[in-house]
Every structure is written in structure tokens, then in C-alpha cells.
CSV table of C-alpha atoms in Angstrom, one decimal:
chain,number,residue,atom,x,y,z
M,1,MET,CA,95.7,94.4,112.0
M,2,PRO,CA,97.9,97.5,112.0
M,3,LEU,CA,98.4,99.4,109.1
M,4,ARG,CA,101.7,99.4,107.3
M,5,ASN,CA,103.7,102.1,105.5
M,6,VAL,CA,101.0,104.3,103.6
M,7,THR,CA,102.1,107.8,103.8
M,8,PRO,CA,99.5,111.2,103.9
M,9,GLY,CA,101.0,114.5,103.0
M,10,ILE,CA,101.0,117.9,104.4
M,11,PHE,CA,97.5,119.2,104.7
M,12,LEU,CA,96.8,123.1,103.5
M,13,PRO,CA,93.6,124.6,103.0
M,14,VAL,CA,91.6,123.3,100.0
M,15,THR,CA,90.3,125.7,97.9
M,16,LEU,CA,86.6,126.0,96.5
M,17,SER,CA,87.2,128.5,93.6
M,18,GLY,CA,86.7,126.2,91.0
M,19,LEU,CA,83.6,124.4,92.4
M,20,LEU,CA,80.9,126.7,90.6
M,21,ILE,CA,82.8,125.9,87.2
M,22,PHE,CA,82.9,122.1,87.9
M,23,VAL,CA,79.4,122.4,89.0
M,24,ALA,CA,78.2,124.3,86.1
M,25,ALA,CA,79.9,121.8,83.8
M,26,VAL,CA,78.3,118.7,85.3
M,27,HIS,CA,74.9,120.0,85.5
M,28,GLY,CA,73.8,119.2,82.1
M,29,GLN,CA,75.1,115.7,82.7
M,30,GLN,CA,73.0,115.2,85.6
M,31,SER,CA,70.0,116.6,84.0
M,32,ASN,CA,70.3,114.2,81.1
M,33,ALA,CA,71.1,111.1,83.5
M,34,GLY,CA,68.2,112.1,85.7
M,35,GLY,CA,65.9,113.3,82.9
M,36,SER,CA,63.3,110.7,82.7
M,37,ALA,CA,59.7,111.3,83.4
M,38,ASP,CA,59.7,109.3,86.6
M,39,TRP,CA,62.7,111.5,88.0
M,40,GLU,CA,61.0,114.6,86.9
M,41,LYS,CA,57.8,113.5,88.8
M,42,LEU,CA,59.8,112.8,91.7
M,43,VAL,CA,61.3,116.3,91.5
M,44,ASP,CA,58.1,118.2,91.0
M,45,ALA,CA,56.7,115.9,94.3
M,46,ALA,CA,59.9,117.0,96.4
M,47,ARG,CA,59.0,120.6,95.5
M,48,GLN,CA,55.8,120.3,96.4
M,49,GLU,CA,57.0,119.3,100.0
M,50,GLY,CA,59.2,122.2,100.1
M,51,LYS,CA,62.2,121.0,101.7
M,52,VAL,CA,64.5,118.2,103.3
M,53,THR,CA,66.0,118.2,106.9
M,54,VAL,CA,69.8,116.9,107.2
M,55,SER,CA,72.1,116.5,110.1
M,56,LEU,CA,75.4,117.1,108.7
M,57,PRO,CA,79.1,117.3,110.2
M,58,ALA,CA,80.1,120.7,112.1
M,59,SER,CA,81.3,122.4,108.8
M,60,ALA,CA,79.9,125.5,108.0
M,61,GLU,CA,81.3,125.1,104.6
M,62,LEU,CA,79.7,122.1,103.7
M,63,LYS,CA,76.6,123.5,105.1
M,64,ARG,CA,76.7,126.7,102.9
M,65,GLN,CA,77.5,124.4,99.9
M,66,ILE,CA,74.9,122.0,100.2
M,67,GLN,CA,72.1,124.7,100.7
M,68,GLU,CA,73.2,126.9,97.9
M,69,HIS,CA,73.8,124.2,95.2
M,70,PHE,CA,70.9,121.9,96.2
M,71,GLN,CA,68.4,124.2,96.5
M,72,LYS,CA,69.7,126.0,93.2
M,73,ARG,CA,69.6,122.8,91.3
M,74,PHE,CA,66.1,121.8,92.6
M,75,GLY,CA,64.4,124.5,93.9
M,76,ILE,CA,64.0,122.4,97.5
M,77,GLU,CA,65.0,124.0,100.6
M,78,VAL,CA,67.6,122.2,102.6
M,79,GLU,CA,67.0,122.8,106.6
M,80,VAL,CA,70.3,121.9,107.9
M,81,PHE,CA,71.4,121.0,111.5
M,82,THR,CA,75.2,120.9,112.4
M,83,SER,CA,76.8,119.3,115.2
M,84,ARG,CA,79.2,116.6,116.5
M,85,GLY,CA,78.0,113.3,115.4
M,86,SER,CA,77.1,112.3,118.7
M,87,ALA,CA,75.0,115.0,119.7
M,88,GLY,CA,73.4,115.2,116.6
M,89,VAL,CA,72.8,111.3,116.6
M,90,ARG,CA,71.3,111.8,120.1
M,91,ARG,CA,68.8,114.7,119.4
M,92,MET,CA,67.2,112.4,116.3
M,93,ALA,CA,66.9,109.4,118.3
M,94,ASP,CA,65.2,111.2,121.5
M,95,GLU,CA,63.0,112.6,118.7
M,96,PHE,CA,62.3,109.5,116.9
M,97,LYS,CA,61.3,107.7,119.9
M,98,ALA,CA,58.9,110.5,121.2
M,99,GLY,CA,57.3,110.3,117.6
M,100,VAL,CA,58.5,113.2,116.3
M,101,ARG,CA,59.5,113.4,112.7
M,102,HIS,CA,61.3,116.1,112.1
M,103,PHE,CA,64.8,114.8,110.4
M,104,ASP,CA,65.1,113.2,107.1
M,105,LEU,CA,68.4,112.0,107.4
M,106,HIS,CA,72.1,112.1,108.4
M,107,ILE,CA,75.7,112.4,107.3
M,108,GLY,CA,78.1,111.6,109.7
M,109,GLY,CA,80.9,109.3,111.3
M,110,SER,CA,80.1,105.7,111.7
M,111,SER,CA,80.5,105.2,115.4
M,112,SER,CA,77.9,107.5,116.6
M,113,ILE,CA,75.5,106.6,113.8
M,114,VAL,CA,75.9,102.8,115.0
M,115,SER,CA,75.7,103.2,118.6
M,116,GLY,CA,73.0,105.8,118.6
M,117,MET,CA,71.1,105.1,115.3
M,118,LEU,CA,71.4,101.5,113.8
M,119,ASP,CA,71.4,99.9,117.6
M,120,GLU,CA,68.1,102.0,118.1
M,121,SER,CA,66.4,100.5,115.1
M,122,ILE,CA,65.6,103.8,113.9
M,123,LEU,CA,67.2,103.5,110.2
M,124,ASP,CA,65.4,102.7,106.7
M,125,PRO,CA,67.4,100.2,104.3
M,126,ILE,CA,69.1,102.6,101.7
M,127,GLU,CA,69.0,100.9,98.3
M,128,PRO,CA,65.4,101.4,97.8
M,129,TRP,CA,66.2,105.0,98.0
M,130,LEU,CA,68.5,105.0,95.0
M,131,THR,CA,66.9,105.9,91.9
M,132,LEU,CA,69.6,107.3,89.3
M,133,PRO,CA,71.4,104.6,87.3
M,134,GLU,CA,74.8,106.5,88.0
M,135,VAL,CA,74.0,106.0,91.6
M,136,LYS,CA,72.5,102.5,91.9
M,137,ASP,CA,75.3,101.0,89.5
M,138,PRO,CA,78.1,99.3,91.8
M,139,LYS,CA,80.5,99.9,89.0
M,140,GLN,CA,80.7,103.7,89.5
M,141,TRP,CA,82.0,103.2,92.7
M,142,TRP,CA,85.6,102.2,94.2
M,143,GLY,CA,85.1,98.7,95.8
M,144,GLY,CA,81.2,98.8,94.8
M,145,HIS,CA,78.7,99.2,97.3
M,146,LEU,CA,80.1,99.6,100.9
M,147,TRP,CA,78.3,99.3,104.1
M,148,VAL,CA,79.1,100.1,107.6
M,149,ASP,CA,76.8,97.7,109.2
M,150,ASN,CA,77.1,94.2,109.3
M,151,ALA,CA,73.6,93.5,107.3
M,152,LYS,CA,74.8,95.8,104.6
M,153,ARG,CA,71.7,97.7,104.4
M,154,PHE,CA,71.7,100.6,106.6
M,155,VAL,CA,74.5,102.9,106.7
M,156,TYR,CA,76.1,103.3,103.1
M,157,MET,CA,80.0,104.4,103.2
M,158,PHE,CA,80.2,106.8,100.3
M,159,GLN,CA,84.2,107.9,101.3
M,160,ALA,CA,87.3,106.1,101.9
M,161,TYR,CA,90.6,107.6,102.7
M,162,LEU,CA,93.7,107.5,105.0
M,163,SER,CA,93.3,109.5,108.3
M,164,GLU,CA,94.6,113.1,108.8
M,165,VAL,CA,93.6,114.1,112.0
M,166,ILE,CA,97.0,115.0,113.7
M,167,TRP,CA,97.6,118.8,113.3
M,168,TYR,CA,100.5,120.9,114.9
M,169,ASN,CA,101.2,124.5,115.3
M,170,THR,CA,104.4,125.3,113.2
M,171,ASP,CA,105.3,128.2,115.3
M,172,LEU,CA,105.5,125.8,118.3
M,173,MET,CA,106.6,122.6,116.7
M,174,LYS,CA,108.8,121.5,113.9
M,175,PRO,CA,107.5,118.2,112.0
M,176,ASN,CA,110.4,116.2,112.8
M,177,GLU,CA,109.9,116.6,116.6
M,178,ILE,CA,107.2,113.9,116.3
M,179,ARG,CA,108.0,111.5,113.8
M,180,SER,CA,106.3,108.2,116.2
M,181,LEU,CA,103.5,107.9,118.6
M,182,ASP,CA,106.3,107.6,121.5
M,183,ASP,CA,107.5,111.1,120.8
M,184,PHE,CA,104.2,112.0,122.3
M,185,LEU,CA,105.5,111.1,125.7
M,186,ASN,CA,108.5,113.6,125.7
M,187,PRO,CA,107.9,115.6,128.7
M,188,LYS,CA,108.3,118.9,126.5
M,189,TRP,CA,104.6,118.2,125.2
M,190,LYS,CA,103.1,117.9,128.8
M,191,GLY,CA,100.2,120.0,128.8
M,192,ARG,CA,100.6,121.0,125.5
M,193,ILE,CA,98.5,117.9,123.4
M,194,GLY,CA,94.8,118.8,122.7
M,195,TYR,CA,92.7,115.5,122.1
M,196,LEU,CA,89.2,115.2,120.8
M,197,ASP,CA,87.8,113.4,123.9
M,198,PRO,CA,87.7,109.7,122.9
M,199,ARG,CA,85.1,108.8,125.3
M,200,THR,CA,82.8,109.9,122.8
M,201,PRO,CA,82.2,108.8,119.4
M,202,GLY,CA,84.3,110.4,116.7
M,203,ALA,CA,88.0,110.7,115.6
M,204,GLY,CA,89.0,111.3,118.8
M,205,ASP,CA,87.9,107.7,119.6
M,206,SER,CA,88.9,106.3,116.5
M,207,SER,CA,92.7,107.5,116.7
M,208,TRP,CA,92.6,106.3,120.4
M,209,SER,CA,91.6,102.8,119.3
M,210,PHE,CA,94.3,103.0,116.6
M,211,MET,CA,96.9,103.6,119.4
M,212,TRP,CA,95.5,101.0,121.7
M,213,ARG,CA,95.8,98.4,119.1
M,214,THR,CA,99.3,99.7,117.9
M,215,LYS,CA,100.8,100.6,121.0
M,216,GLY,CA,98.8,99.1,124.1
M,217,GLU,CA,97.3,99.9,127.1
M,218,GLU,CA,100.5,100.7,128.8
M,219,TYR,CA,101.4,103.6,126.3
M,220,LEU,CA,97.8,105.1,126.7
M,221,LYS,CA,98.3,105.6,130.3
M,222,LYS,CA,101.6,107.3,129.7
M,223,LEU,CA,99.9,109.5,127.2
M,224,VAL,CA,97.2,110.3,129.7
M,225,ALA,CA,100.1,111.2,132.2
M,226,GLN,CA,101.0,114.0,129.8
M,227,ASP,CA,98.1,116.0,130.9
M,228,LEU,CA,96.0,116.0,127.8
M,229,TYR,CA,93.8,119.2,127.0
M,230,LEU,CA,90.4,117.2,126.3
M,231,GLY,CA,87.8,118.5,124.6
M,232,ARG,CA,84.3,117.8,123.2
M,233,ASP,CA,83.8,121.1,120.9
M,234,GLN,CA,85.9,120.8,117.7
M,235,ARG,CA,85.8,124.5,116.8
M,236,LEU,CA,87.3,125.2,120.4
M,237,LEU,CA,89.9,122.8,120.3
M,238,ALA,CA,90.7,123.9,116.9
M,239,GLU,CA,91.3,127.4,118.0
M,240,SER,CA,93.1,126.3,120.9
M,241,LEU,CA,95.8,125.1,118.3
M,242,ALA,CA,95.5,128.3,116.3
M,243,ARG,CA,96.1,130.6,118.9
M,244,GLY,CA,99.1,128.4,120.4
M,245,ARG,CA,97.1,127.4,123.5
M,246,VAL,CA,98.3,123.8,122.7
M,247,ALA,CA,101.2,122.5,120.3
M,248,VAL,CA,99.2,119.6,118.4
M,249,THR,CA,95.9,118.3,118.5
M,250,ILE,CA,94.8,114.5,117.8
M,251,GLY,CA,91.2,113.6,116.5
M,252,LEU,CA,90.3,116.9,114.7
M,253,SER,CA,89.8,116.9,110.5
M,254,TYR,CA,90.4,119.4,108.1
M,255,TYR,CA,86.8,121.1,108.1
M,256,SER,CA,87.3,122.1,111.8
M,257,PHE,CA,90.5,123.9,111.0
M,258,LEU,CA,89.0,125.3,107.7
M,259,PRO,CA,88.3,129.0,109.3
M,260,PHE,CA,91.7,129.4,110.8
M,261,LEU,CA,93.4,127.9,107.7
M,262,LYS,CA,91.6,130.6,105.7
M,263,ALA,CA,92.8,133.4,108.1
M,264,GLY,CA,96.5,132.4,107.6
M,265,LEU,CA,96.9,130.9,111.0
M,266,PRO,CA,100.2,128.8,111.7
M,267,ILE,CA,98.5,124.9,111.6
M,268,LYS,CA,99.1,122.0,109.3
M,269,THR,CA,98.8,118.2,109.5
M,270,LEU,CA,101.5,116.3,111.0
M,271,PRO,CA,103.6,114.1,108.1
M,272,ARG,CA,102.8,110.4,108.7
M,273,LEU,CA,104.2,108.9,111.7
M,274,LYS,CA,106.4,105.6,111.8
M,275,GLU,CA,103.4,103.4,113.0
M,276,GLY,CA,101.3,104.5,109.9
M,277,ASN,CA,97.6,105.3,110.4
M,278,TYR,CA,94.2,104.0,109.7
M,279,GLY,CA,91.6,104.0,106.9
M,280,THR,CA,88.3,105.4,107.3
M,281,GLY,CA,85.3,106.7,105.9
M,282,GLY,CA,85.3,110.0,108.0
M,283,SER,CA,82.0,111.8,107.8
M,284,GLY,CA,81.1,110.2,104.4
M,285,ASN,CA,78.2,107.8,106.0
M,286,LEU,CA,74.8,108.0,105.0
M,287,ALA,CA,71.9,106.9,107.2
M,288,ILE,CA,68.0,107.7,106.5
M,289,ILE,CA,65.5,107.7,109.3
M,290,LYS,CA,62.6,105.4,109.1
M,291,ALA,CA,59.4,107.2,107.7
M,292,PRO,CA,61.1,110.4,106.8
M,293,PRO,CA,58.6,113.3,106.9
M,294,HIS,CA,60.0,114.4,103.5
M,295,PRO,CA,60.1,111.1,101.4
M,296,ASN,CA,60.2,112.8,97.9
M,297,SER,CA,62.8,115.5,99.1
M,298,SER,CA,64.8,112.8,100.8
M,299,ARG,CA,65.0,110.7,97.6
M,300,VAL,CA,65.8,113.6,95.6
M,301,PHE,CA,68.7,114.9,97.9
M,302,VAL,CA,70.1,111.1,98.8
M,303,ASN,CA,70.5,110.7,94.6
M,304,TRP,CA,71.9,114.0,94.0
M,305,LEU,CA,74.4,113.4,97.2
M,306,LEU,CA,75.6,110.1,95.7
M,307,ASN,CA,75.9,111.4,92.2
M,308,ARG,CA,79.0,113.0,90.7
M,309,GLU,CA,78.0,116.4,91.3
M,310,GLY,CA,77.2,115.9,95.1
M,311,GLN,CA,80.3,113.8,95.5
M,312,GLU,CA,82.7,116.4,94.0
M,313,LEU,CA,81.1,119.0,96.6
M,314,VAL,CA,81.1,117.2,99.9
M,315,SER,CA,84.9,115.9,98.6
M,316,LYS,CA,86.0,119.6,98.3
M,317,ALA,CA,84.1,120.9,101.4
M,318,LEU,CA,85.2,118.4,103.8
M,319,GLY,CA,88.5,117.6,102.4
M,320,GLN,CA,87.7,114.2,102.4
M,321,ALA,CA,88.0,111.4,99.7
M,322,THR,CA,84.8,110.1,97.7
M,323,ARG,CA,84.7,106.4,96.6
M,324,ARG,CA,83.3,107.3,93.3
M,325,LEU,CA,85.2,106.6,90.7
M,326,ASP,CA,84.2,109.5,88.2
M,327,VAL,CA,85.4,112.2,90.7
M,328,ASP,CA,89.0,112.9,90.6
M,329,THR,CA,90.4,112.9,94.4
M,330,HIS,CA,94.4,113.0,93.4
M,331,PHE,CA,94.0,117.0,94.1
M,332,LEU,CA,93.5,115.9,97.8
M,333,ARG,CA,97.1,114.6,98.2
M,334,GLU,CA,98.7,118.0,98.2
M,335,PHE,CA,96.5,119.1,101.4
M,336,GLY,CA,96.9,115.8,103.4
M,337,THR,CA,94.3,113.5,102.2
M,338,ILE,CA,95.0,110.4,100.4
M,339,ALA,CA,92.0,108.7,98.7
M,340,ALA,CA,92.2,104.8,99.3
M,341,LYS,CA,91.1,104.1,95.7
M,342,ASP,CA,94.2,106.3,94.4
M,343,VAL,CA,96.8,104.0,96.3
M,344,MET,CA,95.4,100.8,97.5
M,345,SER,CA,93.2,97.6,96.5
M,346,ILE,CA,89.8,97.4,98.3
M,347,ASN,CA,90.9,94.1,100.2
M,348,ASP,CA,94.0,96.3,101.7
M,349,PHE,CA,91.6,99.0,102.7
M,350,LEU,CA,89.4,96.5,104.3
M,351,GLN,CA,92.2,95.3,106.3
M,352,ILE,CA,93.2,98.8,107.8
M,353,GLU,CA,89.9,100.3,108.1
M,354,ASN,CA,88.4,100.7,111.8
M,355,GLN,CA,85.0,102.3,111.2
M,356,SER,CA,82.8,99.3,110.3
M,357,GLU,CA,80.5,97.7,112.5
M,358,GLU,CA,82.5,94.6,112.9
M,359,LYS,CA,85.8,96.8,113.9
M,360,LEU,CA,83.7,99.0,116.3
M,361,ASP,CA,83.0,95.7,118.2
M,362,LYS,CA,86.2,94.3,117.8
M,363,VAL,CA,88.5,97.1,118.2
M,364,ARG,CA,86.8,100.6,119.3
M,365,ASP,CA,84.6,99.5,121.7
M,366,PRO,CA,87.4,97.7,124.0
M,367,ALA,CA,89.6,100.7,123.5
M,368,ALA,CA,86.7,103.2,124.3
M,369,LYS,CA,86.4,101.1,127.8
M,370,VAL,CA,89.9,101.6,128.4
M,371,ALA,CA,89.6,105.5,127.8
M,372,GLN,CA,86.8,105.4,130.4
M,373,VAL,CA,88.9,104.0,133.0
M,374,LEU,CA,91.8,106.3,132.4
M,375,LEU,CA,90.3,109.5,131.7
M,376,LYS,CA,88.2,109.5,134.9
């Protein structure tokens, strides 16, 4: 079903200057919450393992924040692999099939997880890994525990917000020049539209499927005739917008633009279009690989990630909104991300989301087949 009249704001860079203060403030709270003898034994065993190996979205800021704060908090190294989700998932699946046990867990978009990990049966059920009471308690989460997969066991969705994946160069475009999806068809923008390739999993194919559902295949044919500047490298696409190679991009999130925002380059998110947008968990989906090589460290990491401290950190680094009720997400509005928990009911969100396994089967897979045909 199409999204009706939900409005994101303009997206500007999120500052992390207050993060260290926040982490210091909640450090004692988490220590008390996880201060049982069993938890301390788990942390000691994790320190003996020495590290946890995590696959993350291609965000240098998230990588830095996680490595610094988790290691400082627990004395456990975080070995991080960052890439676009489809590339990371493919590597993990190939290694698993070859009997290599290097990665412990993955955080990323739902489409690549479902197609490359869930369908390959390489994931472990998540609930047995939840240890801390404040993580296990569904009352701490908006909507309770939400899952991407139909079985509600293997892919945990810890974020929920309204999409913010259309950005423009303020030197080349005025925001009132594109107020509807139809405005992308103006000859003025021919060759000036960057697009994260919708033939691979990610926000590019998610946006494409929204257009397919909202405007139909004929619209997409006309959009393709605009000579889209397609790419699969998120940083290069973001740089193309920041440097003026294109006037607008579709399919890239805040964290891809963060280095250019910090440099003061002229880029912003486009205000809500007439057709609205869709709900998503973005890069906030957790999957644990079967028989992870560092089980104790993985358990500590998962519970830290899903606790208040971890969710605050991830939300700020990615500019995406957690579902935890004890983490403030209102500040994200002025930067262009609207947390679902701040503006709608869970039932309304479930109507407009397009990242669950069910929506992938019914909407995104058919739309992806159209992309394969039109973008040969």
C-alpha cells in the first residue's frame, strides 16, 4: 500500500560532539543492568576470546565509533568489515559454505540479508543470544520485538523510520524544482540524476520498488530514458553529487554523505515529494551467523548493540532511528530522519514498510525484475 502524507525534513549533518558525554552518563546504568555474576563471567570469557568480527554498513563513522566505544567499554577488540551490504553478505556466505568461520555477525539492509544469508540457511536464531533484561524485554522497544523474516527468528529489526534517500546539490537545483516523482522526467535533469543501482540489494532497489508500486512500469521506462547515472559504489555516487557531476541522487543515505557534509559541500536531502515515501529499518537489521567463531564476544556485542548505549551510538552515527523507547530520536527530525515511533502507530508503519521478507517477495522482487529488463 502506498505511503500517505508523511513528511521528512531537510537533512543536515548530525553532530557527534555530545556522544562521549552521553556514553559516560549511561555507563553506570549499563554496568548495573548487566552487573550480575553471570554477565561478568560472560564478559570475562569474551575477553579470553579477544575479539568479535562484525560486518557493518559502509560508514567510516559507525566503524570508528563502535571500535572505540565497545573496546573501551569491555576490553574486547572489534574487527570490522565495511562494505555495501550485498558485497559483504556474498563474502560471508561464500566463506561459510567453504567451511571458513571468520565472521560472527552482520548489521545491514534487509534485502541482502534475506537473499544472501537467510535463503542460504546460514543464520542462527537471535533470541537465545539476548541476555540483558533491558534487551530481552519487548516493552523497551516500540512495537515490541520486530523481525524481517517470516519465521520471526533470524533477522532482528532494531530501527524503524521514514526514508531519506533523495539528496540534491543546492548549487544545481532548488528544492521546489522537484516536488513530485514526475518532476524527475523533466528534460532539464537528463543525465543529471544519480542512482544507486536498483539491480542489487539496497536503498536503490527499495526506492525503485516504491516508484514501481506508486507510479508503475511506464513511469520507470521514462525515468530510465533520462540517462540515469548508475553506480554501485556509494562513496563515488555521493562524491558525484557533492562535486556537481549530478544534480540529485536517489538511493543513498546520510552516512554516505557525511564526509562531504563535514567538508561543507552543498548537499541536502530533498523535502518530501507529493507521493510520500516508505518506511524502513534502513541499515538497522541484525543477523548472527551459525556457529560464530567468537560466541562469547558475539553475545556481549549483541547485548551492547541492542542496549540503550549501543542504540544511541548507532542512531547518531548512521542518522537512522532506533526503535528503543528509552533513546530520544526527536533530534533526528531537524536532520531529515523521522523516527516511526515519534509519528505513527506500529500498525501504520507495518502498512508502509517495504523491507520485510513478505514485502520483499510481493513488491521488491517483482520491481527488481523490471529493473533487470529496463537497465540492460
